[in-house]
């Protein structure tokens, strides 16, 4: 077996699975270096702001007390996460909890679903008993149509052989299939939708929202005019193949905020971003630091053991990234679960790897653990997905969310029914 075949054999590891799914090997990976940034005459996104000043008044002050309110966090995980979260959002809408959220924070695949939800928020009736058809029409159907398309392969190869970069190609695909020309200013005032990316310059979270976008080390731009497709592409710029997303700023509109230490060029004139999951794969930080009730929908992957990890440079670096990513996710989850136990936060967590039997509900929807683990192993890709698999992922997100809500938050809540009962999980 050649070294390349050996690497392919291990492609079940998510990041390497993505690379090989794209036809990228240790020999072709250097080609991606030409996709890392725009040409000198090309502006990926020139950012400006609109509206009256004052949006920054809502920035959380250091040491401020936790507020009463409920926030939802949507993890990363490519199309797998996007569809799993659609099922969770569906159940949350049915229960009336979705419309009670103060904040919806997302990363990566979770941001694809969150942005569509935010864009169509006003189309969803406050009374869920009258809004089922609207939810399917405005949220479920468009996202499922996107899942019929493969975005990552075409974006990578266009980024290699045509002007521009890979993340810019992904943004254009999102605009074509979901968001059109909508910007952050088309999101609702409440709940606050926060689309998270990671700054490769500062190592901190970069937050896109309607009133402002910000990095606590650099400063903030009030009322930013940024296309939703660009914000989501930055949030889902999975490294190394879909990353980075480069945004150009007008330094005069970047305002210094409390505690900044990098309010200067080049940080105020260009932002280099990668997947939000690099910093916080649960999308939890912006809710955790603000509200007393935290709900987390986790469709992230899991690092697998390797008895004999490869030692060549490319595979070794990718393995290190896998380990780091797994540790970040594990630490966030541990922080969350401990906070529930210690009564520091209210809320509930559900995950794509959860065994629904652990909720000990006699009327939980039938979700055999061996079947749901199959869904957890769907690769982290923006790769076309068959209709039956889409339905299974949505059903699973719906069912485990239903169980978590009824066990941890509202014991009197009546059980739901699968959106697609003909396929189950």
CSV table of C-alpha atoms in Angstrom, one decimal, residues 19-404:
chain,number,residue,atom,x,y,z
A,19,UNK,CA,-9.3,16.8,2.0
A,20,UNK,CA,-9.6,13.5,0.2
A,21,UNK,CA,-13.2,14.1,-0.7
A,22,UNK,CA,-11.9,17.2,-2.5
A,23,UNK,CA,-9.1,15.2,-4.2
A,24,UNK,CA,-6.5,17.0,-2.1
A,25,UNK,CA,-3.4,15.0,-1.0
A,26,UNK,CA,0.0,15.8,0.5
A,27,UNK,CA,1.1,16.4,-3.1
A,28,UNK,CA,-1.7,18.7,-4.2
A,29,UNK,CA,-2.2,20.6,-0.9
A,30,UNK,CA,0.5,23.2,-1.8
A,31,UNK,CA,-1.7,24.3,-4.7
A,32,UNK,CA,-4.0,25.8,-2.1
A,33,UNK,CA,-1.4,28.4,-1.2
A,34,UNK,CA,-2.5,30.3,-4.3
A,35,UNK,CA,-6.0,30.6,-3.0
A,36,UNK,CA,-5.2,32.2,0.3
A,37,UNK,CA,-5.9,35.8,-0.6
A,38,UNK,CA,-7.4,38.0,-3.2
A,39,UNK,CA,-5.3,39.7,-5.9
A,40,UNK,CA,-4.0,43.2,-5.4
A,41,UNK,CA,-6.9,44.8,-7.4
A,42,UNK,CA,-9.6,42.6,-5.9
A,43,UNK,CA,-11.7,43.5,-2.9
A,44,UNK,CA,-13.5,40.6,-1.4
A,45,UNK,CA,-15.6,42.8,0.8
A,46,UNK,CA,-15.2,46.5,1.5
A,47,UNK,CA,-17.0,47.2,4.7
A,48,UNK,CA,-19.0,50.2,5.6
A,49,UNK,CA,-21.7,51.1,8.1
A,50,UNK,CA,-25.1,52.7,8.0
A,51,UNK,CA,-27.7,54.1,10.4
A,52,UNK,CA,-27.3,56.2,13.5
A,53,UNK,CA,-24.4,55.7,15.9
A,54,UNK,CA,-25.1,54.1,19.3
A,55,UNK,CA,-25.2,50.4,18.4
A,56,UNK,CA,-22.1,49.9,20.5
A,57,UNK,CA,-24.0,50.8,23.7
A,58,UNK,CA,-25.1,47.2,23.8
A,59,UNK,CA,-21.6,45.8,24.0
A,60,UNK,CA,-21.2,43.9,27.2
A,61,UNK,CA,-19.1,45.6,29.8
A,62,UNK,CA,-16.4,43.5,31.6
A,63,UNK,CA,-17.8,42.3,34.9
A,64,UNK,CA,-21.4,43.0,34.0
A,65,UNK,CA,-23.9,40.7,35.7
A,66,UNK,CA,-25.5,37.8,33.9
A,67,UNK,CA,-28.9,38.8,32.5
A,68,UNK,CA,-32.2,36.9,32.7
A,69,UNK,CA,-32.9,35.5,29.3
A,70,UNK,CA,-32.5,32.5,27.0
A,71,UNK,CA,-30.1,32.0,24.2
A,72,UNK,CA,-29.5,29.2,21.7
A,73,UNK,CA,-26.1,27.9,20.5
A,74,UNK,CA,-25.7,26.0,17.2
A,75,UNK,CA,-22.5,24.1,16.7
A,76,UNK,CA,-20.4,23.5,13.5
A,77,UNK,CA,-20.3,20.4,11.4
A,78,UNK,CA,-21.0,21.2,7.7
A,79,UNK,CA,-24.2,20.0,6.2
A,80,UNK,CA,-24.5,17.4,8.9
A,81,UNK,CA,-24.9,20.1,11.5
A,82,UNK,CA,-27.0,22.3,9.3
A,83,UNK,CA,-29.7,19.7,8.9
A,84,UNK,CA,-29.5,18.4,12.5
A,85,UNK,CA,-30.1,21.9,13.7
A,86,UNK,CA,-33.0,22.4,11.3
A,87,UNK,CA,-34.7,19.5,13.2
A,88,UNK,CA,-33.9,21.1,16.5
A,89,UNK,CA,-35.1,24.5,15.4
A,90,UNK,CA,-38.3,22.8,14.1
A,91,UNK,CA,-39.0,21.4,17.5
A,92,UNK,CA,-38.1,24.6,19.4
A,93,UNK,CA,-40.5,26.5,17.1
A,94,UNK,CA,-43.3,24.0,17.8
A,95,UNK,CA,-42.9,24.4,21.5
A,96,UNK,CA,-42.9,28.2,21.4
A,97,UNK,CA,-39.4,28.4,22.9
A,98,UNK,CA,-37.7,29.6,19.7
A,99,UNK,CA,-39.7,32.8,19.7
A,100,UNK,CA,-38.6,33.4,23.3
A,101,UNK,CA,-34.9,33.5,22.5
A,102,UNK,CA,-32.9,36.6,23.2
A,103,UNK,CA,-29.9,35.5,21.2
A,104,UNK,CA,-29.0,32.8,18.7
A,105,UNK,CA,-25.3,32.3,18.3
A,106,UNK,CA,-23.8,30.0,15.7
A,107,UNK,CA,-20.6,28.7,14.1
A,108,UNK,CA,-19.8,27.0,10.8
A,109,UNK,CA,-22.6,24.7,9.6
A,110,UNK,CA,-24.8,26.0,12.4
A,111,UNK,CA,-24.5,29.5,10.9
A,112,UNK,CA,-25.9,28.3,7.6
A,113,UNK,CA,-29.2,27.4,9.3
A,114,UNK,CA,-29.1,30.4,11.7
A,115,UNK,CA,-28.7,33.0,8.9
A,116,UNK,CA,-31.7,31.5,7.0
A,117,UNK,CA,-33.7,31.6,10.2
A,118,UNK,CA,-32.8,35.2,10.9
A,119,UNK,CA,-33.5,36.3,7.4
A,120,UNK,CA,-37.0,34.8,7.4
A,121,UNK,CA,-37.7,35.5,11.1
A,122,UNK,CA,-40.5,38.0,10.4
A,123,UNK,CA,-42.3,35.4,8.2
A,124,UNK,CA,-42.8,33.0,11.1
A,125,UNK,CA,-46.0,33.6,13.1
A,126,UNK,CA,-45.5,34.0,16.8
A,127,UNK,CA,-48.1,31.3,17.3
A,128,UNK,CA,-46.5,28.1,16.2
A,129,UNK,CA,-49.8,26.3,15.9
A,130,UNK,CA,-50.5,28.5,12.8
A,131,UNK,CA,-47.0,28.6,11.5
A,132,UNK,CA,-46.0,25.0,10.6
A,133,UNK,CA,-46.3,25.6,6.8
A,134,UNK,CA,-44.4,28.9,7.0
A,135,UNK,CA,-41.5,27.2,8.9
A,136,UNK,CA,-41.3,24.5,6.2
A,137,UNK,CA,-41.6,26.9,3.3
A,138,UNK,CA,-39.2,29.6,4.6
A,139,UNK,CA,-36.6,27.5,6.6
A,140,UNK,CA,-36.7,23.8,5.9
A,141,UNK,CA,-37.2,23.7,2.1
A,142,UNK,CA,-34.5,26.3,1.2
A,143,UNK,CA,-31.9,24.6,3.4
A,144,UNK,CA,-32.8,21.2,2.1
A,145,UNK,CA,-32.4,22.6,-1.5
A,146,UNK,CA,-28.9,23.8,-0.5
A,147,UNK,CA,-28.1,20.3,0.8
A,148,UNK,CA,-28.8,19.1,-2.7
A,149,UNK,CA,-25.7,21.0,-3.9
A,150,UNK,CA,-22.0,20.3,-3.5
A,151,UNK,CA,-20.3,23.6,-2.6
A,152,UNK,CA,-16.9,22.7,-1.3
A,153,UNK,CA,-15.4,20.8,-4.3
A,154,UNK,CA,-16.3,23.4,-6.9
A,155,UNK,CA,-15.3,26.3,-4.6
A,156,UNK,CA,-11.8,24.8,-4.0
A,157,UNK,CA,-11.1,24.2,-7.7
A,158,UNK,CA,-12.4,27.6,-8.8
A,159,UNK,CA,-10.3,29.1,-6.1
A,160,UNK,CA,-7.2,27.4,-7.3
A,161,UNK,CA,-7.6,28.0,-11.0
A,162,UNK,CA,-9.6,31.3,-11.2
A,163,UNK,CA,-9.1,34.7,-9.6
A,164,UNK,CA,-10.3,35.1,-6.0
A,165,UNK,CA,-10.1,32.7,-3.1
A,166,UNK,CA,-12.0,29.7,-2.0
A,167,UNK,CA,-14.0,31.4,0.8
A,168,UNK,CA,-15.2,34.0,-1.7
A,169,UNK,CA,-16.5,31.3,-3.9
A,170,UNK,CA,-18.3,29.7,-1.0
A,171,UNK,CA,-19.9,33.1,-0.2
A,172,UNK,CA,-21.1,33.4,-3.8
A,173,UNK,CA,-22.6,29.9,-3.6
A,174,UNK,CA,-24.5,30.8,-0.4
A,175,UNK,CA,-25.8,34.0,-2.0
A,176,UNK,CA,-27.0,32.0,-5.1
A,177,UNK,CA,-28.8,29.3,-3.2
A,178,UNK,CA,-30.0,31.0,0.1
A,179,UNK,CA,-29.4,34.6,1.0
A,180,UNK,CA,-29.2,36.6,-2.2
A,181,UNK,CA,-28.1,40.1,-1.6
A,182,UNK,CA,-29.3,40.2,2.0
A,183,UNK,CA,-27.0,41.8,4.6
A,184,UNK,CA,-26.6,41.8,8.3
A,185,UNK,CA,-29.1,44.7,8.3
A,186,UNK,CA,-31.8,42.4,7.1
A,187,UNK,CA,-31.7,40.4,10.4
A,188,UNK,CA,-34.2,41.2,13.1
A,189,UNK,CA,-33.4,43.4,16.1
A,190,UNK,CA,-34.6,40.7,18.4
A,191,UNK,CA,-33.5,38.0,18.9
A,192,UNK,CA,-29.9,39.0,18.3
A,193,UNK,CA,-28.3,36.7,15.7
A,194,UNK,CA,-24.6,36.4,16.2
A,195,UNK,CA,-22.6,34.6,13.4
A,196,UNK,CA,-19.1,33.8,14.8
A,197,UNK,CA,-15.8,33.4,13.0
A,198,UNK,CA,-12.3,33.2,14.3
A,199,UNK,CA,-9.6,35.9,13.7
A,200,UNK,CA,-6.4,34.5,12.5
A,201,UNK,CA,-4.7,37.8,13.4
A,202,UNK,CA,-5.8,38.1,17.0
A,203,UNK,CA,-6.8,34.6,17.9
A,204,UNK,CA,-10.1,35.9,19.2
A,205,UNK,CA,-13.7,35.6,18.2
A,206,UNK,CA,-15.0,37.8,15.4
A,207,UNK,CA,-18.7,38.4,15.8
A,208,UNK,CA,-21.1,39.4,13.0
A,209,UNK,CA,-24.4,40.9,14.0
A,210,UNK,CA,-26.9,43.5,13.0
A,211,UNK,CA,-25.9,46.3,15.4
A,212,UNK,CA,-22.1,45.7,15.1
A,213,UNK,CA,-19.3,43.4,14.2
A,214,UNK,CA,-16.4,43.2,16.5
A,215,UNK,CA,-13.2,41.7,17.8
A,216,UNK,CA,-12.7,42.7,21.4
A,217,UNK,CA,-8.9,43.3,20.8
A,218,UNK,CA,-9.4,45.5,17.7
A,219,UNK,CA,-12.7,47.3,18.1
A,220,UNK,CA,-16.1,47.4,16.4
A,221,UNK,CA,-18.0,48.6,13.3
A,222,UNK,CA,-21.5,49.9,14.0
A,223,UNK,CA,-24.4,48.8,11.8
A,224,UNK,CA,-22.2,47.0,9.3
A,225,UNK,CA,-23.2,46.5,5.7
A,226,UNK,CA,-22.0,42.9,5.2
A,227,UNK,CA,-23.7,40.4,3.1
A,228,UNK,CA,-25.1,37.4,5.0
A,229,UNK,CA,-23.4,35.1,2.5
A,230,UNK,CA,-20.0,36.6,3.4
A,231,UNK,CA,-20.6,36.4,7.2
A,232,UNK,CA,-21.7,32.7,6.9
A,233,UNK,CA,-18.8,31.9,4.5
A,234,UNK,CA,-16.4,33.3,7.1
A,235,UNK,CA,-18.0,31.4,9.9
A,236,UNK,CA,-17.8,28.1,7.9
A,237,UNK,CA,-14.4,28.6,6.4
A,238,UNK,CA,-13.2,25.1,7.4
A,239,UNK,CA,-9.4,25.0,7.4
A,240,UNK,CA,-7.3,24.5,5.5
A,241,UNK,CA,-9.3,24.1,2.3
A,242,UNK,CA,-12.1,26.7,2.7
A,243,UNK,CA,-10.1,29.2,4.7
A,244,UNK,CA,-9.3,32.1,5.0
A,245,UNK,CA,-12.0,34.7,4.4
A,246,UNK,CA,-10.4,38.1,4.0
A,247,UNK,CA,-12.4,41.3,4.6
A,248,UNK,CA,-11.1,44.8,3.8
A,249,UNK,CA,-12.1,47.6,6.2
A,250,UNK,CA,-12.2,51.3,6.2
A,251,UNK,CA,-10.1,52.0,9.3
A,252,UNK,CA,-12.0,55.2,10.0
A,253,UNK,CA,-15.2,53.2,10.8
A,254,UNK,CA,-13.5,50.8,13.3
A,255,UNK,CA,-14.2,52.2,16.7
A,256,UNK,CA,-12.1,51.5,19.7
A,257,UNK,CA,-14.0,49.7,22.5
A,258,UNK,CA,-13.2,49.0,26.1
A,259,UNK,CA,-10.0,46.9,26.5
A,260,UNK,CA,-8.7,47.0,22.9
A,261,UNK,CA,-5.0,46.6,22.5
A,262,UNK,CA,-4.8,46.2,18.7
A,263,UNK,CA,-6.8,49.2,17.5
A,264,UNK,CA,-4.3,50.0,14.7
A,265,UNK,CA,-3.4,49.0,11.2
A,266,UNK,CA,-3.2,46.4,9.8
A,267,UNK,CA,-5.9,45.1,12.2
A,268,UNK,CA,-8.3,47.9,11.4
A,269,UNK,CA,-7.9,47.7,7.6
A,270,UNK,CA,-8.0,44.0,6.9
A,271,UNK,CA,-9.6,41.1,8.7
A,272,UNK,CA,-8.4,37.5,8.1
A,273,UNK,CA,-10.9,35.0,9.3
A,274,UNK,CA,-11.3,31.3,9.6
A,275,UNK,CA,-14.1,28.9,10.8
A,276,UNK,CA,-15.8,30.0,14.0
A,277,UNK,CA,-15.4,26.5,15.3
A,278,UNK,CA,-11.6,26.9,15.6
A,279,UNK,CA,-12.3,29.2,18.6
A,280,UNK,CA,-15.6,27.9,19.9
A,281,UNK,CA,-17.1,24.9,18.1
A,282,UNK,CA,-20.3,25.1,20.1
A,283,UNK,CA,-21.0,28.8,19.4
A,284,UNK,CA,-21.5,29.2,23.1
A,285,UNK,CA,-19.4,32.1,24.2
A,286,UNK,CA,-21.7,35.0,23.2
A,287,UNK,CA,-24.6,33.4,24.9
A,288,UNK,CA,-22.8,32.1,28.0
A,289,UNK,CA,-21.3,35.4,28.9
A,290,UNK,CA,-24.7,37.2,28.7
A,291,UNK,CA,-27.7,35.1,29.7
A,292,UNK,CA,-28.7,32.8,32.5
A,293,UNK,CA,-30.4,30.1,30.3
A,294,UNK,CA,-28.2,28.4,27.7
A,295,UNK,CA,-29.5,25.8,25.2
A,296,UNK,CA,-26.9,24.1,23.0
A,297,UNK,CA,-27.5,21.9,19.9
A,298,UNK,CA,-24.2,20.1,19.2
A,299,UNK,CA,-23.7,18.3,15.8
A,300,UNK,CA,-19.9,18.5,16.0
A,301,UNK,CA,-17.6,15.6,15.2
A,302,UNK,CA,-15.4,13.5,17.4
A,303,UNK,CA,-11.7,12.8,17.3
A,304,UNK,CA,-10.9,9.2,16.7
A,305,UNK,CA,-7.9,7.3,18.1
A,306,UNK,CA,-5.0,6.4,15.9
A,307,UNK,CA,-2.7,3.7,17.0
A,308,UNK,CA,0.0,4.7,14.6
A,309,UNK,CA,-0.3,8.4,13.6
A,310,UNK,CA,1.5,9.4,10.5
A,311,UNK,CA,4.7,11.4,10.9
A,312,UNK,CA,5.0,13.2,7.5
A,313,UNK,CA,4.5,17.0,7.8
A,314,UNK,CA,1.1,17.4,6.3
A,315,UNK,CA,-0.6,14.5,8.0
A,316,UNK,CA,1.1,15.2,11.3
A,317,UNK,CA,-0.1,18.8,11.3
A,318,UNK,CA,-3.7,17.7,10.4
A,319,UNK,CA,-3.6,15.2,13.3
A,320,UNK,CA,-2.5,17.9,15.7
A,321,UNK,CA,-5.4,20.1,14.5
A,322,UNK,CA,-7.8,17.2,15.1
A,323,UNK,CA,-6.6,16.9,18.6
A,324,UNK,CA,-6.8,20.6,19.4
A,325,UNK,CA,-10.3,20.8,17.9
A,326,UNK,CA,-11.5,17.9,20.0
A,327,UNK,CA,-10.0,19.4,23.1
A,328,UNK,CA,-11.7,22.8,22.5
A,329,UNK,CA,-15.1,21.1,22.1
A,330,UNK,CA,-14.6,18.9,25.1
A,331,UNK,CA,-13.7,21.8,27.4
A,332,UNK,CA,-16.6,23.9,26.3
A,333,UNK,CA,-19.0,21.0,26.8
A,334,UNK,CA,-17.6,20.2,30.2
A,335,UNK,CA,-17.9,23.9,31.2
A,336,UNK,CA,-21.6,23.9,30.2
A,337,UNK,CA,-22.6,20.6,31.9
A,338,UNK,CA,-20.8,21.6,35.1
A,339,UNK,CA,-22.6,24.9,35.1
A,340,UNK,CA,-26.0,23.1,34.9
A,341,UNK,CA,-25.0,20.8,37.8
A,342,UNK,CA,-23.7,23.8,39.9
A,343,UNK,CA,-26.9,25.8,39.0
A,344,UNK,CA,-24.8,28.6,37.5
A,345,UNK,CA,-26.9,28.3,34.4
A,346,UNK,CA,-30.2,26.9,33.4
A,347,UNK,CA,-31.0,25.2,30.1
A,348,UNK,CA,-30.1,21.9,28.4
A,349,UNK,CA,-27.6,20.4,25.9
A,350,UNK,CA,-28.3,17.8,23.2
A,351,UNK,CA,-25.9,16.3,20.8
A,352,UNK,CA,-25.7,14.3,17.7
A,353,UNK,CA,-23.9,11.5,19.6
A,354,UNK,CA,-26.4,11.5,22.5
A,355,UNK,CA,-28.0,8.2,23.4
A,356,UNK,CA,-31.7,9.2,23.6
A,357,UNK,CA,-32.2,6.4,26.2
A,358,UNK,CA,-30.2,8.4,28.7
A,359,UNK,CA,-33.2,10.8,29.1
A,360,UNK,CA,-35.2,7.9,30.4
A,361,UNK,CA,-38.4,9.0,28.8
A,362,UNK,CA,-40.9,6.2,28.1
A,363,UNK,CA,-42.4,8.1,25.2
A,364,UNK,CA,-39.2,9.3,23.6
A,365,UNK,CA,-39.3,9.0,19.8
A,366,UNK,CA,-37.7,5.7,18.6
A,367,UNK,CA,-34.0,6.5,17.9
A,368,UNK,CA,-31.8,3.4,18.2
A,369,UNK,CA,-28.3,4.5,19.2
A,370,UNK,CA,-26.6,2.5,16.5
A,371,UNK,CA,-28.6,4.3,13.9
A,372,UNK,CA,-28.0,7.8,15.3
A,373,UNK,CA,-24.3,7.1,15.6
A,374,UNK,CA,-24.3,6.4,11.8
A,375,UNK,CA,-25.6,10.0,11.4
A,376,UNK,CA,-22.9,11.3,13.7
A,377,UNK,CA,-20.3,9.8,11.4
A,378,UNK,CA,-21.6,11.7,8.3
A,379,UNK,CA,-18.5,13.7,7.1
A,380,UNK,CA,-18.1,17.4,7.8
A,381,UNK,CA,-18.6,18.5,4.2
A,382,UNK,CA,-20.6,20.9,2.1
A,383,UNK,CA,-21.4,17.9,-0.1
A,384,UNK,CA,-24.6,16.9,-1.8
A,385,UNK,CA,-26.7,14.7,0.5
A,386,UNK,CA,-29.4,12.2,-0.5
A,387,UNK,CA,-32.9,13.1,0.4
A,388,UNK,CA,-33.4,10.2,2.8
A,389,UNK,CA,-30.2,11.1,4.7
A,390,UNK,CA,-31.4,14.7,5.0
A,391,UNK,CA,-34.7,13.6,6.5
A,392,UNK,CA,-33.0,11.3,8.9
A,393,UNK,CA,-30.7,14.0,10.2
A,394,UNK,CA,-33.6,16.4,10.6
A,395,UNK,CA,-35.6,13.8,12.4
A,396,UNK,CA,-32.7,13.1,14.8
A,397,UNK,CA,-32.2,16.7,15.6
A,398,UNK,CA,-35.9,17.1,16.2
A,399,UNK,CA,-36.2,13.9,18.4
A,400,UNK,CA,-33.2,14.5,20.7
A,401,UNK,CA,-34.1,18.2,21.1
A,402,UNK,CA,-37.6,17.0,22.1
A,403,UNK,CA,-36.2,14.6,24.7
A,404,UNK,CA,-33.8,17.2,26.1
